[in-house]
mmCIF file of C-alpha atoms and ligand atoms in Angstrom:
data_model
loop_
_atom_site.group_PDB
_atom_site.id
_atom_site.type_symbol
_atom_site.label_atom_id
_atom_site.label_comp_id
_atom_site.label_asym_id
_atom_site.label_seq_id
_atom_site.Cartn_x
_atom_site.Cartn_y
_atom_site.Cartn_z
ATOM 1 C CA MET A 99 74.859 -121.752 24.909
ATOM 2 C CA PHE A 100 73.767 -118.287 25.989
ATOM 3 C CA LEU A 101 71.046 -118.177 28.578
ATOM 4 C CA LEU A 102 69.199 -114.939 28.115
ATOM 5 C CA SER A 103 66.507 -115.370 30.679
ATOM 6 C CA ARG A 104 66.090 -111.913 32.148
ATOM 7 C CA LYS A 105 62.426 -111.156 32.039
ATOM 8 C CA ASN A 106 60.783 -108.370 30.021
ATOM 9 C CA GLU A 107 64.035 -107.236 28.461
ATOM 10 C CA GLU A 108 64.937 -106.725 24.864
ATOM 11 C CA THR A 109 66.637 -109.793 23.496
ATOM 12 C CA MET A 110 69.788 -108.055 22.247
ATOM 13 C CA ASP A 111 72.596 -110.553 22.650
ATOM 14 C CA TRP A 112 75.240 -108.106 23.842
ATOM 15 C CA ALA A 113 77.918 -110.661 24.703
ATOM 16 C CA ARG A 114 77.642 -112.246 21.257
ATOM 17 C CA SER A 115 77.868 -108.870 19.527
ATOM 18 C CA TRP A 116 80.962 -107.856 21.564
ATOM 19 C CA LYS A 117 82.610 -111.183 20.756
ATOM 20 C CA ASP A 118 81.797 -110.897 17.043
ATOM 21 C CA THR A 119 83.098 -107.313 16.993
ATOM 22 C CA LEU A 120 86.364 -108.340 18.673
ATOM 23 C CA PHE A 121 87.060 -110.950 15.999
ATOM 24 C CA LEU A 122 86.014 -108.594 13.213
ATOM 25 C CA LEU A 123 88.529 -106.099 14.593
ATOM 26 C CA LEU A 124 91.253 -108.755 14.631
ATOM 27 C CA GLU A 125 90.462 -109.439 10.973
ATOM 28 C CA ASP A 126 90.699 -105.710 10.285
ATOM 29 C CA VAL A 127 94.323 -105.568 11.432
ATOM 30 C CA PRO A 128 96.443 -105.667 8.251
ATOM 31 C CA TYR A 129 98.024 -109.096 7.909
ATOM 32 C CA TYR A 130 101.629 -107.867 7.966
ATOM 33 C CA LEU A 131 100.949 -106.100 11.295
ATOM 34 C CA ARG A 132 99.333 -109.146 12.877
ATOM 35 C CA GLU A 133 102.547 -111.158 12.651
ATOM 36 C CA LEU A 134 104.443 -108.256 14.235
ATOM 37 C CA THR A 135 102.059 -107.883 17.187
ATOM 38 C CA ALA A 136 103.921 -108.422 20.473
ATOM 39 C CA SER A 137 101.093 -107.752 22.873
ATOM 40 C CA ILE A 138 97.364 -106.982 23.100
ATOM 41 C CA SER A 139 95.208 -105.233 25.704
ATOM 42 C CA ILE A 140 91.564 -104.089 25.739
ATOM 43 C CA ASP A 141 89.629 -101.362 27.546
ATOM 44 C CA GLY A 142 85.960 -101.787 28.358
ATOM 45 C CA THR A 143 83.056 -99.849 29.777
ATOM 46 C CA SER A 144 83.343 -99.450 33.527
ATOM 47 C CA ALA A 145 80.748 -101.449 35.521
ATOM 48 C CA THR A 146 79.539 -103.413 32.488
ATOM 49 C CA THR A 147 79.346 -106.804 34.140
ATOM 50 C CA LEU A 148 79.068 -110.412 33.024
ATOM 51 C CA ILE A 149 78.296 -113.421 35.169
ATOM 52 C CA VAL A 150 79.773 -116.402 33.360
ATOM 53 C CA ASN A 151 80.133 -120.139 33.859
ATOM 54 C CA SER A 152 83.390 -120.702 35.759
ATOM 55 C CA THR A 153 84.392 -123.618 33.523
ATOM 56 C CA THR A 154 83.191 -122.672 30.064
ATOM 57 C CA GLY A 155 83.258 -118.874 30.341
ATOM 58 C CA GLU A 156 79.844 -118.664 28.670
ATOM 59 C CA PRO A 157 77.535 -115.944 30.042
ATOM 60 C CA LEU A 158 74.973 -117.361 32.463
ATOM 61 C CA TRP A 159 72.945 -114.203 32.286
ATOM 62 C CA LYS A 160 72.432 -111.251 30.001
ATOM 63 C CA PRO A 161 75.257 -108.742 30.680
ATOM 64 C CA PHE A 162 74.479 -105.913 33.087
ATOM 65 C CA LEU A 163 75.210 -102.726 31.152
ATOM 66 C CA TYR A 164 77.211 -99.892 32.728
ATOM 67 C CA ASN A 165 74.240 -97.617 33.389
ATOM 68 C CA GLU A 166 71.795 -100.276 34.527
ATOM 69 C CA SER A 167 70.631 -99.649 38.041
ATOM 70 C CA CYS A 168 70.165 -102.556 40.431
ATOM 71 C CA SER A 169 68.843 -100.461 43.278
ATOM 72 C CA ASP A 170 67.144 -103.562 44.744
ATOM 73 C CA ALA A 171 70.639 -104.496 46.014
ATOM 74 C CA LEU A 172 71.472 -101.025 47.360
ATOM 75 C CA PRO A 173 70.212 -101.550 50.945
ATOM 76 C CA THR A 174 72.382 -104.695 51.229
ATOM 77 C CA VAL A 175 75.415 -102.918 49.766
ATOM 78 C CA LYS A 176 74.974 -99.962 52.123
ATOM 79 C CA SER A 177 74.738 -102.324 55.089
ATOM 80 C CA ILE A 178 78.108 -103.986 54.360
ATOM 81 C CA ALA A 179 80.256 -101.286 52.687
ATOM 82 C CA PRO A 180 81.820 -98.263 54.402
ATOM 83 C CA GLU A 181 79.728 -95.109 54.196
ATOM 84 C CA ASN A 182 79.863 -93.295 50.832
ATOM 85 C CA HIS A 183 81.968 -96.047 49.263
ATOM 86 C CA THR A 184 82.040 -96.106 45.423
ATOM 87 C CA VAL A 185 79.960 -99.311 45.466
ATOM 88 C CA CYS A 186 77.053 -97.438 47.136
ATOM 89 C CA SER A 187 75.380 -96.607 43.834
ATOM 90 C CA GLY A 188 72.674 -98.672 42.115
ATOM 91 C CA SER A 189 74.799 -99.032 38.966
ATOM 92 C CA SER A 190 77.924 -100.281 40.773
ATOM 93 C CA THR A 191 79.234 -103.706 39.840
ATOM 94 C CA LEU A 192 78.645 -104.899 43.400
ATOM 95 C CA CYS A 193 74.926 -104.008 43.235
ATOM 96 C CA LYS A 194 74.733 -105.961 39.969
ATOM 97 C CA LEU A 195 76.439 -108.973 41.530
ATOM 98 C CA ILE A 196 74.178 -109.004 44.588
ATOM 99 C CA SER A 197 71.049 -108.431 42.509
ATOM 100 C CA TRP A 198 71.996 -111.486 40.401
ATOM 101 C CA TRP A 199 72.897 -113.513 43.508
ATOM 102 C CA ASN A 200 69.459 -112.848 44.973
ATOM 103 C CA GLN A 201 67.627 -114.221 41.920
ATOM 104 C CA GLU A 202 66.056 -117.533 42.761
ATOM 105 C CA ASP A 203 67.232 -119.308 39.638
ATOM 106 C CA SER A 204 70.844 -118.069 39.652
ATOM 107 C CA ASP A 205 73.446 -120.792 39.221
ATOM 108 C CA LYS A 206 75.480 -119.827 42.283
ATOM 109 C CA LYS A 207 77.917 -122.733 42.385
ATOM 110 C CA SER A 208 79.585 -122.486 39.022
ATOM 111 C CA ALA A 209 79.639 -118.768 38.316
ATOM 112 C CA ILE A 210 82.319 -116.112 38.092
ATOM 113 C CA LEU A 211 82.097 -112.342 37.628
ATOM 114 C CA LEU A 212 83.982 -110.583 34.856
ATOM 115 C CA HIS A 213 83.931 -107.055 33.489
ATOM 116 C CA GLN A 214 83.492 -106.424 29.798
ATOM 117 C CA ALA A 215 87.240 -105.993 29.135
ATOM 118 C CA ASP A 216 88.114 -109.083 31.243
ATOM 119 C CA TRP A 217 85.715 -111.275 29.289
ATOM 120 C CA LEU A 218 86.937 -110.093 25.891
ATOM 121 C CA LEU A 219 90.549 -110.600 26.966
ATOM 122 C CA TRP A 220 89.622 -114.083 28.217
ATOM 123 C CA LEU A 221 88.456 -114.949 24.696
ATOM 124 C CA LEU A 222 92.042 -114.286 23.636
ATOM 125 C CA HIS A 223 94.097 -115.803 26.502
ATOM 126 C CA GLY A 224 91.729 -118.475 27.842
ATOM 127 C CA LYS A 225 92.460 -118.130 31.601
ATOM 128 C CA LEU A 226 89.197 -117.506 33.396
ATOM 129 C CA GLY A 227 88.800 -115.133 36.317
ATOM 130 C CA VAL A 228 91.335 -112.337 35.776
ATOM 131 C CA SER A 229 90.635 -108.616 36.059
ATOM 132 C CA ASP A 230 92.517 -105.355 36.698
ATOM 133 C CA TYR A 231 92.255 -102.939 39.629
ATOM 134 C CA ASN A 232 90.644 -100.174 37.564
ATOM 135 C CA ASN A 233 87.730 -102.307 36.412
ATOM 136 C CA ALA A 234 87.448 -103.975 39.833
ATOM 137 C CA LEU A 235 87.085 -100.677 41.757
ATOM 138 C CA LYS A 236 83.293 -100.626 41.411
ATOM 139 C CA VAL A 237 82.916 -104.167 42.709
ATOM 140 C CA GLY A 238 84.727 -103.063 45.887
ATOM 141 C CA TYR A 239 88.394 -103.919 45.262
ATOM 142 C CA ASP A 240 90.704 -101.761 47.377
ATOM 143 C CA PRO A 241 93.509 -100.555 45.106
ATOM 144 C CA GLU A 242 95.532 -99.203 48.025
ATOM 145 C CA LEU A 243 95.530 -102.500 49.945
ATOM 146 C CA ASP A 244 95.765 -104.265 46.594
ATOM 147 C CA ALA A 245 93.203 -106.743 47.881
ATOM 148 C CA TYR A 246 89.477 -107.199 48.313
ATOM 149 C CA PRO A 247 88.453 -105.736 51.687
ATOM 150 C CA SER A 248 87.385 -108.100 54.482
ATOM 151 C CA TRP A 249 83.786 -106.752 54.494
ATOM 152 C CA LEU A 250 83.499 -108.068 50.938
ATOM 153 C CA LEU A 251 85.461 -111.301 51.341
ATOM 154 C CA SER A 252 83.173 -112.357 54.189
ATOM 155 C CA GLN A 253 80.137 -112.400 51.851
ATOM 156 C CA PRO A 254 79.039 -115.678 50.223
ATOM 157 C CA TYR A 255 79.177 -114.176 46.702
ATOM 158 C CA SER A 256 82.857 -113.244 47.129
ATOM 159 C CA GLN A 257 83.661 -116.645 45.577
ATOM 160 C CA LEU A 258 82.616 -115.118 42.238
ATOM 161 C CA LEU A 259 85.183 -112.303 42.360
ATOM 162 C CA PRO A 260 88.019 -112.409 39.820
ATOM 163 C CA SER A 261 91.690 -112.194 40.757
ATOM 164 C CA VAL A 262 93.080 -108.720 40.197
ATOM 165 C CA LYS A 263 96.316 -107.486 38.597
ATOM 166 C CA ALA A 264 97.661 -104.062 37.677
ATOM 167 C CA PRO A 265 96.430 -102.813 34.278
ATOM 168 C CA GLY A 266 98.915 -103.776 31.568
ATOM 169 C CA THR A 267 100.127 -106.982 33.255
ATOM 170 C CA SER A 268 100.769 -109.972 31.054
ATOM 171 C CA ILE A 269 98.219 -112.763 31.671
ATOM 172 C CA GLY A 270 99.603 -115.217 29.145
ATOM 173 C CA HIS A 271 100.101 -115.887 25.456
ATOM 174 C CA ILE A 272 97.333 -115.659 22.902
ATOM 175 C CA LYS A 273 95.405 -118.954 22.599
ATOM 176 C CA GLU A 274 97.077 -121.157 20.040
ATOM 177 C CA ASP A 275 93.999 -121.670 17.874
ATOM 178 C CA ILE A 276 93.295 -117.934 17.687
ATOM 179 C CA GLY A 277 96.959 -117.087 17.092
ATOM 180 C CA SER A 278 97.219 -119.492 14.163
ATOM 181 C CA GLN A 279 93.765 -118.699 12.759
ATOM 182 C CA TYR A 280 94.406 -114.954 12.628
ATOM 183 C CA GLY A 281 98.164 -114.973 12.099
ATOM 184 C CA PHE A 282 99.382 -113.572 15.441
ATOM 185 C CA PRO A 283 102.733 -114.867 16.750
ATOM 186 C CA LYS A 284 102.657 -117.775 19.220
ATOM 187 C CA ASP A 285 104.349 -115.619 21.881
ATOM 188 C CA CYS A 286 101.967 -112.641 21.472
ATOM 189 C CA LEU A 287 101.056 -111.565 25.009
ATOM 190 C CA VAL A 288 97.576 -110.734 26.262
ATOM 191 C CA CYS A 289 97.629 -108.142 29.078
ATOM 192 C CA THR A 290 95.084 -106.901 31.591
ATOM 193 C CA GLY A 291 93.133 -103.851 30.467
ATOM 194 C CA THR A 292 91.376 -100.911 32.071
ATOM 195 C CA THR A 293 88.166 -98.876 31.748
ATOM 196 C CA ASP A 294 87.329 -96.773 28.675
ATOM 197 C CA SER A 295 87.759 -93.416 30.357
ATOM 198 C CA ILE A 296 91.087 -94.346 31.975
ATOM 199 C CA ALA A 297 92.323 -95.643 28.625
ATOM 200 C CA ALA A 298 91.349 -92.288 27.082
ATOM 201 C CA PHE A 299 93.350 -90.517 29.803
ATOM 202 C CA LEU A 300 96.358 -92.779 29.196
ATOM 203 C CA ALA A 301 96.139 -91.945 25.481
ATOM 204 C CA ALA A 302 96.959 -88.299 26.240
ATOM 205 C CA ARG A 303 100.227 -89.476 27.855
ATOM 206 C CA ALA A 304 99.775 -87.206 30.865
ATOM 207 C CA THR A 305 102.255 -89.269 32.848
ATOM 208 C CA GLN A 306 103.501 -86.773 35.473
ATOM 209 C CA PRO A 307 101.645 -85.727 38.653
ATOM 210 C CA GLY A 308 99.956 -82.367 38.015
ATOM 211 C CA LYS A 309 99.129 -83.174 34.384
ATOM 212 C CA ALA A 310 95.434 -83.288 33.641
ATOM 213 C CA VAL A 311 92.969 -84.027 30.864
ATOM 214 C CA THR A 312 89.727 -82.089 30.488
ATOM 215 C CA SER A 313 87.178 -83.786 28.301
ATOM 216 C CA LEU A 314 84.891 -81.251 26.611
ATOM 217 C CA GLY A 315 82.296 -83.554 25.097
ATOM 218 C CA SER A 316 78.583 -83.528 25.841
ATOM 219 C CA THR A 317 79.595 -83.081 29.472
ATOM 220 C CA LEU A 318 82.671 -81.626 31.153
ATOM 221 C CA ALA A 319 84.896 -84.215 32.822
ATOM 222 C CA ILE A 320 88.270 -83.552 34.398
ATOM 223 C CA LYS A 321 90.975 -86.047 35.307
ATOM 224 C CA LEU A 322 94.219 -85.258 37.107
ATOM 225 C CA LEU A 323 97.236 -87.394 37.924
ATOM 226 C CA SER A 324 97.940 -87.011 41.639
ATOM 227 C CA THR A 325 100.397 -88.442 44.135
ATOM 228 C CA THR A 326 97.592 -88.551 46.720
ATOM 229 C CA ARG A 327 94.311 -90.425 46.721
ATOM 230 C CA ILE A 328 91.111 -88.429 47.298
ATOM 231 C CA GLU A 329 87.500 -89.550 47.689
ATOM 232 C CA ASP A 330 84.322 -87.559 48.272
ATOM 233 C CA ALA A 331 81.029 -89.174 47.358
ATOM 234 C CA ARG A 332 79.170 -85.841 47.680
ATOM 235 C CA PHE A 333 80.914 -84.628 44.518
ATOM 236 C CA GLY A 334 81.255 -88.028 42.875
ATOM 237 C CA VAL A 335 85.037 -87.737 43.325
ATOM 238 C CA TYR A 336 87.060 -90.913 43.631
ATOM 239 C CA SER A 337 90.544 -92.084 42.728
ATOM 240 C CA HIS A 338 91.679 -94.809 40.403
ATOM 241 C CA ARG A 339 95.117 -96.259 40.990
ATOM 242 C CA LEU A 340 97.669 -95.931 38.207
ATOM 243 C CA ASP A 341 100.790 -97.779 39.412
ATOM 244 C CA ASP A 342 102.216 -95.579 42.204
ATOM 245 C CA LYS A 343 99.949 -92.600 41.439
ATOM 246 C CA TRP A 344 96.241 -91.808 41.530
ATOM 247 C CA LEU A 345 93.931 -90.667 38.804
ATOM 248 C CA VAL A 346 91.412 -88.331 40.405
ATOM 249 C CA GLY A 347 88.529 -86.633 38.726
ATOM 250 C CA GLY A 348 85.003 -85.429 38.597
ATOM 251 C CA ALA A 349 82.277 -84.824 36.044
ATOM 252 C CA SER A 350 80.046 -81.773 35.789
ATOM 253 C CA ASN A 351 76.684 -81.739 34.048
ATOM 254 C CA THR A 352 77.711 -78.687 32.037
ATOM 255 C CA GLY A 353 79.459 -79.119 28.695
ATOM 256 C CA GLY A 354 78.933 -79.244 24.953
ATOM 257 C CA ALA A 355 75.407 -80.680 25.022
ATOM 258 C CA ILE A 356 73.948 -77.306 25.942
ATOM 259 C CA LEU A 357 75.982 -75.625 23.161
ATOM 260 C CA ARG A 358 74.487 -78.035 20.658
ATOM 261 C CA GLN A 359 71.020 -77.168 21.945
ATOM 262 C CA ILE A 360 71.579 -73.481 21.092
ATOM 263 C CA PHE A 361 74.002 -73.503 18.140
ATOM 264 C CA THR A 362 74.896 -75.826 15.274
ATOM 265 C CA ASP A 363 78.542 -76.931 15.041
ATOM 266 C CA GLU A 364 78.913 -74.638 11.982
ATOM 267 C CA GLN A 365 77.574 -71.657 13.959
ATOM 268 C CA LEU A 366 79.995 -72.500 16.770
ATOM 269 C CA VAL A 367 82.919 -72.238 14.341
ATOM 270 C CA ALA A 368 81.686 -69.015 12.708
ATOM 271 C CA LEU A 369 80.802 -67.234 15.974
ATOM 272 C CA SER A 370 84.000 -68.371 17.713
ATOM 273 C CA GLU A 371 86.095 -66.665 15.032
ATOM 274 C CA LYS A 372 84.699 -63.315 16.171
ATOM 275 C CA ILE A 373 85.410 -63.811 19.888
ATOM 276 C CA ASN A 374 88.299 -61.908 21.430
ATOM 277 C CA PRO A 375 89.583 -64.458 23.987
ATOM 278 C CA VAL A 376 91.885 -61.971 25.734
ATOM 279 C CA GLU A 377 88.884 -60.044 27.053
ATOM 280 C CA ALA A 378 86.942 -61.481 29.996
ATOM 281 C CA SER A 379 83.209 -61.813 29.381
ATOM 282 C CA PRO A 380 81.095 -60.133 32.075
ATOM 283 C CA LEU A 381 78.318 -62.720 31.613
ATOM 284 C CA ASP A 382 77.960 -65.199 34.436
ATOM 285 C CA TYR A 383 76.032 -68.330 33.439
ATOM 286 C CA TYR A 384 75.694 -71.883 34.696
ATOM 287 C CA PRO A 385 74.923 -73.799 31.490
ATOM 288 C CA LEU A 386 73.013 -76.998 32.285
ATOM 289 C CA GLN A 387 70.539 -79.015 30.222
ATOM 290 C CA THR A 388 68.401 -79.919 33.214
ATOM 291 C CA VAL A 389 68.190 -79.104 36.910
ATOM 292 C CA GLY A 390 70.952 -80.507 39.100
ATOM 293 C CA GLU A 391 74.734 -80.448 39.435
ATOM 294 C CA ARG A 392 77.125 -82.807 41.178
ATOM 295 C CA PHE A 393 80.630 -81.479 40.576
ATOM 296 C CA PRO A 394 82.234 -79.051 41.465
ATOM 297 C CA VAL A 395 79.080 -78.088 43.393
ATOM 298 C CA ALA A 396 76.891 -80.844 44.780
ATOM 299 C CA ASP A 397 73.401 -79.412 44.368
ATOM 300 C CA PRO A 398 70.642 -81.620 42.919
ATOM 301 C CA LYS A 399 68.379 -78.554 42.771
ATOM 302 C CA MET A 400 70.724 -76.217 40.913
ATOM 303 C CA ALA A 401 68.803 -74.531 38.087
ATOM 304 C CA PRO A 402 70.353 -73.847 34.661
ATOM 305 C CA ARG A 403 71.338 -70.160 34.257
ATOM 306 C CA LEU A 404 71.671 -68.712 30.759
ATOM 307 C CA GLN A 405 70.238 -65.237 31.304
ATOM 308 C CA PRO A 406 70.524 -62.438 30.377
ATOM 309 C CA ARG A 407 70.998 -63.331 26.710
ATOM 310 C CA PRO A 408 72.680 -60.420 24.898
ATOM 311 C CA GLU A 409 71.571 -59.462 21.419
ATOM 312 C CA SER A 410 74.902 -60.479 19.979
ATOM 313 C CA ASP A 411 75.347 -64.246 19.575
ATOM 314 C CA VAL A 412 79.121 -63.735 19.666
ATOM 315 C CA GLU A 413 78.852 -62.177 23.126
ATOM 316 C CA PHE A 414 76.425 -64.911 24.206
ATOM 317 C CA LEU A 415 78.788 -67.707 23.116
ATOM 318 C CA HIS A 416 81.737 -65.893 24.696
ATOM 319 C CA GLY A 417 79.777 -65.802 27.966
ATOM 320 C CA ILE A 418 78.976 -69.513 27.774
ATOM 321 C CA PHE A 419 82.602 -70.466 27.006
ATOM 322 C CA GLU A 420 83.848 -68.252 29.833
ATOM 323 C CA SER A 421 81.278 -69.673 32.287
ATOM 324 C CA ILE A 422 82.139 -73.299 31.438
ATOM 325 C CA ALA A 423 85.837 -72.401 31.834
ATOM 326 C CA ARG A 424 85.078 -71.029 35.311
ATOM 327 C CA ILE A 425 83.326 -74.282 36.239
ATOM 328 C CA GLU A 426 86.378 -76.185 34.973
ATOM 329 C CA ALA A 427 88.681 -73.981 37.087
ATOM 330 C CA LYS A 428 86.465 -74.533 40.110
ATOM 331 C CA GLY A 429 86.666 -78.279 39.482
ATOM 332 C CA TYR A 430 90.467 -78.251 39.585
ATOM 333 C CA SER A 431 90.399 -76.029 42.715
ATOM 334 C CA LEU A 432 88.058 -78.482 44.411
ATOM 335 C CA LEU A 433 90.365 -81.420 43.651
ATOM 336 C CA LYS A 434 93.207 -79.416 45.225
ATOM 337 C CA GLU A 435 91.063 -78.583 48.292
ATOM 338 C CA LEU A 436 90.276 -82.264 48.687
ATOM 339 C CA GLY A 437 94.022 -82.969 48.805
ATOM 340 C CA ALA A 438 95.049 -83.767 45.226
ATOM 341 C CA THR A 439 98.291 -82.627 43.588
ATOM 342 C CA GLN A 440 98.116 -79.064 42.190
ATOM 343 C CA VAL A 441 97.264 -79.056 38.473
ATOM 344 C CA GLU A 442 100.084 -77.724 36.260
ATOM 345 C CA GLU A 443 99.060 -78.396 32.706
ATOM 346 C CA VAL A 444 95.811 -79.349 30.982
ATOM 347 C CA PHE A 445 95.370 -81.401 27.811
ATOM 348 C CA THR A 446 91.958 -81.324 26.172
ATOM 349 C CA ALA A 447 89.924 -84.081 24.559
ATOM 350 C CA GLY A 448 86.402 -84.161 23.078
ATOM 351 C CA GLY A 449 84.529 -81.997 20.566
ATOM 352 C CA GLY A 450 85.408 -78.714 22.335
ATOM 353 C CA ALA A 451 89.163 -79.395 22.138
ATOM 354 C CA LYS A 452 89.453 -78.165 18.568
ATOM 355 C CA ASN A 453 88.132 -74.704 19.423
ATOM 356 C CA GLU A 454 91.244 -72.508 19.671
ATOM 357 C CA LYS A 455 89.372 -69.467 20.991
ATOM 358 C CA TRP A 456 87.844 -71.495 23.805
ATOM 359 C CA THR A 457 91.286 -72.945 24.567
ATOM 360 C CA LYS A 458 92.656 -69.381 24.906
ATOM 361 C CA ILE A 459 89.762 -68.392 27.184
ATOM 362 C CA ARG A 460 90.408 -71.462 29.320
ATOM 363 C CA GLU A 461 94.131 -70.694 29.521
ATOM 364 C CA ARG A 462 93.317 -67.244 30.864
ATOM 365 C CA VAL A 463 90.651 -68.420 33.321
ATOM 366 C CA LEU A 464 92.653 -71.452 34.552
ATOM 367 C CA GLY A 465 95.977 -69.598 34.550
ATOM 368 C CA LEU A 466 97.596 -72.718 33.089
ATOM 369 C CA PRO A 467 98.963 -73.984 29.792
ATOM 370 C CA VAL A 468 96.118 -75.679 27.895
ATOM 371 C CA SER A 469 96.547 -77.660 24.693
ATOM 372 C CA CYS A 470 94.758 -80.219 22.567
ATOM 373 C CA ALA A 471 95.752 -83.797 23.443
ATOM 374 C CA THR A 472 97.572 -85.401 20.502
ATOM 375 C CA GLN A 473 95.892 -88.756 21.081
ATOM 376 C CA THR A 474 92.470 -89.101 22.651
ATOM 377 C CA GLU A 475 91.240 -92.516 21.509
ATOM 378 C CA ALA A 476 90.794 -95.028 24.326
ATOM 379 C CA ALA A 477 92.165 -97.716 21.983
ATOM 380 C CA TYR A 478 95.485 -95.833 21.903
ATOM 381 C CA GLY A 479 95.598 -95.947 25.730
ATOM 382 C CA ALA A 480 94.910 -99.697 25.676
ATOM 383 C CA ALA A 481 97.773 -100.111 23.197
ATOM 384 C CA LEU A 482 100.063 -98.267 25.645
ATOM 385 C CA LEU A 483 99.027 -100.787 28.333
ATOM 386 C CA ALA A 484 99.891 -103.628 25.955
ATOM 387 C CA LEU A 485 103.293 -101.983 25.431
ATOM 388 C CA LYS A 486 103.812 -101.781 29.197
ATOM 389 C CA GLY A 487 103.021 -105.503 29.540
ATOM 390 C CA ALA A 488 105.435 -106.389 26.746
ATOM 391 C CA GLN A 489 108.216 -104.277 28.261
ATOM 392 C CA GLN A 490 107.741 -105.850 31.702
ATOM 393 C CA ASN A 491 107.942 -109.283 30.159
ATOM 394 C CA LYS A 492 111.241 -108.722 28.358
HETATM 395 P P1 ADP B 70 80.464 -86.889 23.283
HETATM 396 O O1 ADP B 70 81.353 -87.981 22.747
HETATM 397 O O2 ADP B 70 80.584 -86.646 24.753
HETATM 398 O O3 ADP B 70 79.043 -86.956 22.825
HETATM 399 P P2 ADP B 70 82.122 -85.166 21.614
HETATM 400 O O4 ADP B 70 83.449 -85.338 22.213
HETATM 401 O O5 ADP B 70 81.851 -85.775 20.275
HETATM 402 O O6 ADP B 70 80.963 -85.527 22.632
HETATM 403 O O7 ADP B 70 81.863 -83.600 21.495
HETATM 404 C C1 ADP B 70 80.626 -83.110 21.064
HETATM 405 C C2 ADP B 70 80.422 -81.724 21.627
HETATM 406 O O8 ADP B 70 81.414 -80.859 21.118
HETATM 407 C C3 ADP B 70 79.077 -81.167 21.207
HETATM 408 O O9 ADP B 70 78.238 -81.085 22.342
HETATM 409 C C4 ADP B 70 79.386 -79.811 20.607
HETATM 410 O O10 ADP B 70 78.589 -78.794 21.191
HETATM 411 C C5 ADP B 70 80.842 -79.572 20.923
HETATM 412 N N1 ADP B 70 81.510 -78.937 19.793
HETATM 413 C C6 ADP B 70 81.526 -79.331 18.509
HETATM 414 N N2 ADP B 70 82.204 -78.436 17.746
HETATM 415 C C7 ADP B 70 82.619 -77.462 18.594
HETATM 416 C C8 ADP B 70 83.348 -76.249 18.422
HETATM 417 N N3 ADP B 70 83.830 -75.874 17.244
HETATM 418 N N4 ADP B 70 83.573 -75.499 19.521
HETATM 419 C C9 ADP B 70 83.121 -75.865 20.723
HETATM 420 N N5 ADP B 70 82.428 -76.980 20.941
HETATM 421 C C10 ADP B 70 82.180 -77.772 19.891
#
C-alpha cells in the first residue's frame, strides 16, 4: 500500500506512475527483441528520492522530486558536511533524507533510501538497497574513497543508505516472474544505472579525457571528461566519477530559452541562413532570462544584457550566438583553471545542436572541433551501461 501522507500536497502518485510507465515500456519492446535482451539498465533524475519499506520496497512517503527544496534540513547538513560540499543545497538527497527523518511520524526502523533509478531497477531485480555512485553523490557518497564518509556514517539515519556500486555493474538476473511474464531470458542481467544527465553524456560516446559535450537546450550546460577531479561550489562545479575518470561540468543560465523569447524556431532557421559565421560579430551581449548567473561567473546580481539591438535581426541573432559561444568558451577555460583536463573536442546536444551556422561560430570562438553528437538520448547511455555490465559478466 502506498502511504501518501505529506500534507497539503497534490495527490499525484508519482511512484505508481513511474512503475506503470516502466512496465508499459517493457511491453513496448518488440517481442523478438525481448528474448534477445542480455542486460538492462535505467537512468533516473538526480536527487529524486524515495524512502521505502526495507522489506517490501513499497514507498513509505511520497517521493521527493529532484527540484524539491528541503531547506529545513540545511542547517543540520551544513553542521555535519564539509564546507561547500555538494550536499549543502536544499534540494540535495541528504537534505531530503534528514527532512524526512525529522518528521514525527516517520517509520525510522524499517526504511531505506533509494533514488528513482535504483527503485525502478529494484522492481526488475528484487534486491533491495542497491545504488550507484553517480546517483549517490548528492546523498554524500564519496566516489574517490568509494565509501560513505565518516561524518555521514556517524549519523543515525545512515542506516537508511543504500550500498553503492559503479554504474553498469550487474546486480543480478531479472526476477523470474517478470522475465517469464514479459518474455525476457532467465539470465537477463539487471545493472546499476546512473543519472539522466550522465546517461545523456555517455550517449555521445565521449570516452577519452578532453572530449566534451555542450548541451544547447533551454540552458547551456557543459560536461568534460577529465583525468582530475575538480569541485567549486561558487560556480556549481563538481565532478562525477566515471570509472577511472571524472565527469566535470557546469551550467550557465544563458541558452536557448532566451532565443525562444525573441524568435520562433522558424525565424531562427531563416535568419541563421543569412549569417556569415566566419565573421566575428562586434556585439557583446550576456543573454539571460532573469537576473543572476552562476557559471562561468558566479554573480547572483548579473543583469541580462541584450543591448544595443541592431536594426537587422540577422546581425542581432549573430550577436546572440557569438555571445553565447563566448560564455561557452569561458566555461571551458574555467574548468581548465580549476584543474580539469584541457578540452580537445566538443560534441553538441540539445535544440541548438542542429544549427550549422552556430556550430561554425562556436568552432571559431572555441578554437576547437565542434560537431553534433550522433546519439543524445539518455536511454542510449543507459543501454551502454547495460552493455558494460553484460561484458563484465562474461
Ligand atoms: P530543453 O530540452 O532544454 O527544453 P531542447 O534541447 O529541446 O531544450 O532545445 C530547445 C531550444 O533549442 C530552444 O530554446 C530553442 O531556442 C533552441 N533552438 C531550436 N531550434 C533552433 C535553431 N534552429 N537554432 C538554434 N537554436 C534552436
